[in-house]
Amino acid sequence: MAARLYDLELSGNCYKVRLLSALVGVPLEIIPVDFLAGAHKQPPLSDLNPFREIPIFEDGALALRDSQAILIYIARKWGGEDWLPADPAGLAQVSQWLMVAENELARGPNDARLHDKFGYTLDVALARSKSARILALMEQHLAHEKWLALARPTIADIACMPYVALGHEGGVPLDPYPAVAAWVDRVKALPGFVGMPAI
Ligand SMILES: N[C@@H](CCC(=O)N[C@@H](CS)C(=O)NCC(=O)O)C(=O)O
């Protein structure tokens, strides 16, 4: 039985899971969630994820929440050493960027997009200033590195790319960050790449 993703097409967090699955070649059963109607806040989805968020990933009896955790699972189960190495240094170097996806990027360009595109009530000026900070750090890093964590693409890149590339929908375009834009293009050029609306 194929693994199952409870999905929203416009969600960058769900997209991370679709993207890595496509790159690794893992077939997914996609279950679209009626997000506007709040299906994620009611049973059966709220039983699968009491945090009442998507993505939710099911593989047999296992139900997982959180896009970063799902990327870790897919990488280790189906991706061998390629996308998430097991050696302590490599694992930690990738993890550093998974934390950036969950913190700086979630509270930066993701929040700015939630405000502008979906009408969420939040401090958009703060989200834009957090975006500027993390994108400047990424620009500095990617000016001399091809990929975020290692000398090859890893789930660090898959976790971080979507909300960086979607930033323009929240008033955070990449024009001031040419090295970041070039990295987004490198991710887009990976064999098996799939896009989403606005990427
Ligand atoms: N840390 C979680 C965050 C998931 C998340 O915030 N998902 C959004 C959709 S992209 C959601 O379900 N929000 C619930 C809501 O706004 O009601 C992850 O990385 O998957």
Short mmCIF file of C-alpha atoms and ligand atoms in Angstrom, two decimals:
data_model
loop_
_atom_site.label_atom_id
_atom_site.label_comp_id
_atom_site.label_asym_id
_atom_site.label_seq_id
_atom_site.Cartn_x
_atom_site.Cartn_y
_atom_site.Cartn_z
CA MET A 1 0.00 0.00 0.00
CA ALA A 2 1.35 3.46 -0.92
CA ALA A 3 2.11 5.92 1.83
CA ARG A 4 -0.61 8.53 2.20
CA LEU A 5 -0.32 12.32 2.40
CA TYR A 6 -3.15 14.49 3.71
CA ASP A 7 -2.45 17.44 1.52
CA LEU A 8 -3.24 21.02 0.53
CA GLU A 9 -1.90 22.05 -2.87
CA LEU A 10 -1.10 25.63 -1.78
CA SER A 11 0.72 24.59 1.40
CA GLY A 12 4.50 24.83 1.22
CA ASN A 13 4.77 22.35 4.11
CA CYS A 14 2.73 19.76 2.19
CA TYR A 15 4.72 20.58 -0.96
CA LYS A 16 8.01 19.66 0.78
CA VAL A 17 6.65 16.14 1.22
CA ARG A 18 5.40 15.88 -2.37
CA LEU A 19 8.75 17.18 -3.64
CA LEU A 20 11.00 14.81 -1.70
CA SER A 21 8.73 11.86 -2.55
CA ALA A 22 9.02 12.72 -6.24
CA LEU A 23 12.81 13.13 -6.05
CA VAL A 24 13.27 9.84 -4.18
CA GLY A 25 10.65 8.01 -6.27
CA VAL A 26 8.22 7.17 -3.47
CA PRO A 27 4.63 6.79 -4.71
CA LEU A 28 2.13 8.72 -2.60
CA GLU A 29 -1.59 8.50 -2.24
CA ILE A 30 -2.62 12.14 -2.05
CA ILE A 31 -5.71 12.90 0.04
CA PRO A 32 -6.78 16.53 -0.51
CA VAL A 33 -7.92 18.18 2.73
CA ASP A 34 -10.80 20.67 2.73
CA PHE A 35 -8.70 23.20 4.64
CA LEU A 36 -11.09 26.15 4.26
CA ALA A 37 -13.86 24.07 5.80
CA GLY A 38 -11.47 23.20 8.68
CA ALA A 39 -11.35 19.45 7.98
CA HIS A 40 -7.92 19.34 9.67
CA LYS A 41 -9.49 20.56 12.92
CA GLN A 42 -12.04 17.75 13.13
CA PRO A 43 -11.97 13.97 13.39
CA PRO A 44 -10.66 11.90 11.77
CA LEU A 45 -7.76 14.28 10.97
CA SER A 46 -7.56 15.82 14.44
CA ASP A 47 -7.21 12.27 15.79
CA LEU A 48 -4.29 11.65 13.45
CA ASN A 49 -2.72 15.01 14.33
CA PRO A 50 -3.95 16.64 17.56
CA PHE A 51 -1.94 19.74 16.57
CA ARG A 52 -4.64 20.23 13.89
CA GLU A 53 -2.24 20.95 11.10
CA ILE A 54 -1.26 19.41 7.80
CA PRO A 55 0.73 17.75 6.32
CA ILE A 56 -0.09 14.41 7.91
CA PHE A 57 1.72 11.37 6.55
CA GLU A 58 0.60 7.78 7.00
CA ASP A 59 2.70 4.73 6.25
CA GLY A 60 0.82 1.64 7.36
CA ALA A 61 0.01 2.06 11.04
CA LEU A 62 2.39 5.01 11.47
CA ALA A 63 0.95 8.55 11.39
CA LEU A 64 3.40 11.45 11.36
CA ARG A 65 2.92 15.21 11.65
CA ASP A 66 5.39 18.00 10.84
CA SER A 67 6.92 18.37 7.40
CA GLN A 68 10.53 18.23 8.68
CA ALA A 69 9.88 14.99 10.57
CA ILE A 70 8.18 13.52 7.49
CA LEU A 71 11.19 14.44 5.33
CA ILE A 72 13.46 12.66 7.83
CA TYR A 73 11.29 9.55 7.65
CA ILE A 74 11.14 9.44 3.84
CA ALA A 75 14.86 10.13 3.52
CA ARG A 76 15.92 7.42 5.96
CA LYS A 77 13.36 4.83 4.85
CA TRP A 78 13.67 5.16 1.09
CA GLY A 79 16.58 7.49 0.30
CA GLY A 80 19.58 5.57 1.63
CA GLU A 81 22.41 7.90 2.64
CA ASP A 82 21.71 10.38 -0.15
CA TRP A 83 19.27 12.83 1.40
CA LEU A 84 20.06 12.44 5.11
CA PRO A 85 23.35 10.89 6.12
CA ALA A 86 23.63 8.86 9.32
CA ASP A 87 27.12 10.03 10.37
CA PRO A 88 27.00 12.40 13.36
CA ALA A 89 28.44 15.45 11.61
CA GLY A 90 26.36 15.12 8.44
CA LEU A 91 23.18 14.44 10.38
CA ALA A 92 23.73 17.49 12.57
CA GLN A 93 24.65 19.73 9.63
CA VAL A 94 21.40 18.81 7.86
CA SER A 95 19.44 19.20 11.12
CA GLN A 96 20.71 22.77 11.58
CA TRP A 97 18.82 23.73 8.45
CA LEU A 98 15.71 21.73 9.33
CA MET A 99 15.54 23.97 12.41
CA VAL A 100 15.84 27.04 10.17
CA ALA A 101 12.87 25.79 8.14
CA GLU A 102 10.84 25.35 11.33
CA ASN A 103 11.90 28.61 12.96
CA GLU A 104 13.37 31.46 10.90
CA LEU A 105 11.62 30.59 7.62
CA ALA A 106 8.31 29.65 9.22
CA ARG A 107 8.18 32.90 11.19
CA GLY A 108 9.66 34.91 8.28
CA PRO A 109 8.54 34.43 4.66
CA ASN A 110 5.93 31.82 5.55
CA ASP A 111 4.17 34.18 7.98
CA ALA A 112 4.43 37.08 5.51
CA ARG A 113 2.70 34.91 2.88
CA LEU A 114 0.05 33.74 5.36
CA HIS A 115 -0.74 37.40 5.98
CA ASP A 116 -0.73 38.65 2.38
CA LYS A 117 -2.20 35.66 0.54
CA PHE A 118 -4.47 34.05 3.11
CA GLY A 119 -5.44 36.99 5.36
CA TYR A 120 -3.99 35.65 8.64
CA THR A 121 -3.84 38.23 11.42
CA LEU A 122 -0.19 38.55 12.44
CA ASP A 123 2.62 41.10 12.66
CA VAL A 124 3.63 41.24 9.01
CA ALA A 125 6.31 43.90 9.59
CA LEU A 126 7.97 41.55 12.08
CA ALA A 127 7.67 38.64 9.61
CA ARG A 128 9.33 40.76 6.89
CA SER A 129 12.16 41.84 9.17
CA LYS A 130 12.75 38.21 10.20
CA SER A 131 12.73 37.32 6.49
CA ALA A 132 15.38 39.94 5.73
CA ARG A 133 17.61 38.58 8.49
CA ILE A 134 17.46 34.92 7.44
CA LEU A 135 17.68 35.66 3.71
CA ALA A 136 20.79 37.79 4.28
CA LEU A 137 22.34 34.90 6.25
CA MET A 138 21.42 32.45 3.50
CA GLU A 139 22.79 34.79 0.84
CA GLN A 140 26.12 34.93 2.68
CA HIS A 141 26.20 31.14 3.01
CA LEU A 142 25.12 30.35 -0.55
CA ALA A 143 27.56 32.85 -2.05
CA HIS A 144 30.20 30.15 -1.59
CA GLU A 145 28.19 26.93 -1.10
CA LYS A 146 26.08 25.16 -3.70
CA TRP A 147 23.75 23.47 -1.21
CA LEU A 148 22.72 24.37 2.33
CA ALA A 149 24.17 21.56 4.44
CA LEU A 150 26.54 19.34 2.47
CA ALA A 151 28.28 19.24 -0.89
CA ARG A 152 25.14 17.65 -2.36
CA PRO A 153 21.40 18.29 -2.08
CA THR A 154 19.83 16.98 1.14
CA ILE A 155 16.52 17.37 2.92
CA ALA A 156 17.93 20.64 4.28
CA ASP A 157 17.40 22.11 0.81
CA ILE A 158 13.98 20.51 0.41
CA ALA A 159 12.83 21.81 3.81
CA CYS A 160 14.03 25.37 3.22
CA MET A 161 13.38 25.99 -0.46
CA PRO A 162 9.56 26.20 -0.60
CA TYR A 163 8.89 29.16 1.70
CA VAL A 164 11.95 31.00 0.38
CA ALA A 165 10.67 30.56 -3.19
CA LEU A 166 7.10 31.50 -2.16
CA GLY A 167 8.27 34.65 -0.35
CA HIS A 168 7.22 36.87 -3.25
CA GLU A 169 3.61 36.04 -2.32
CA GLY A 170 4.26 37.70 1.03
CA GLY A 171 6.14 40.76 -0.17
CA VAL A 172 9.52 39.06 0.23
CA PRO A 173 10.94 38.75 -3.30
CA LEU A 174 14.39 37.28 -3.94
CA ASP A 175 15.76 40.13 -6.10
CA PRO A 176 18.15 41.35 -3.37
CA TYR A 177 19.44 37.78 -2.86
CA PRO A 178 20.94 36.48 -6.14
CA ALA A 179 22.81 33.56 -4.55
CA VAL A 180 19.60 32.41 -2.87
CA ALA A 181 17.70 32.72 -6.16
CA ALA A 182 20.40 30.67 -7.92
CA TRP A 183 20.10 27.96 -5.23
CA VAL A 184 16.30 27.84 -5.75
CA ASP A 185 17.01 27.32 -9.46
CA ARG A 186 19.44 24.48 -8.62
CA VAL A 187 16.72 22.75 -6.59
CA LYS A 188 14.30 23.23 -9.50
CA ALA A 189 16.80 21.57 -11.84
CA LEU A 190 17.06 18.35 -9.78
CA PRO A 191 15.97 15.24 -11.71
CA GLY A 192 12.38 14.39 -10.80
CA PHE A 193 11.60 17.91 -9.54
CA VAL A 194 7.92 18.81 -9.29
CA GLY A 195 6.59 22.32 -8.74
CA MET A 196 3.59 23.82 -6.99
CA PRO A 197 1.54 26.93 -7.80
CA ALA A 198 3.86 30.01 -7.66
CA ILE A 199 7.04 27.87 -7.68
N1 LIG B 1 5.58 22.57 11.77
C1 LIG B 1 4.52 22.13 10.91
C2 LIG B 1 3.61 23.29 10.56
C3 LIG B 1 2.41 22.84 9.76
C4 LIG B 1 1.48 23.96 9.45
O1 LIG B 1 1.56 25.09 10.00
N2 LIG B 1 0.57 23.66 8.55
C5 LIG B 1 -0.43 24.64 8.18
C6 LIG B 1 -0.71 24.50 6.68
S1 LIG B 1 0.76 24.90 5.77
C7 LIG B 1 -1.70 24.33 8.95
O2 LIG B 1 -2.17 23.22 8.91
N3 LIG B 1 -2.21 25.34 9.68
C8 LIG B 1 -3.39 25.15 10.46
C9 LIG B 1 -4.32 26.34 10.37
O3 LIG B 1 -3.91 27.42 9.93
O4 LIG B 1 -5.50 26.14 10.72
C10 LIG B 1 5.11 21.50 9.64
O5 LIG B 1 6.25 21.82 9.29
O6 LIG B 1 4.44 20.66 9.01
#
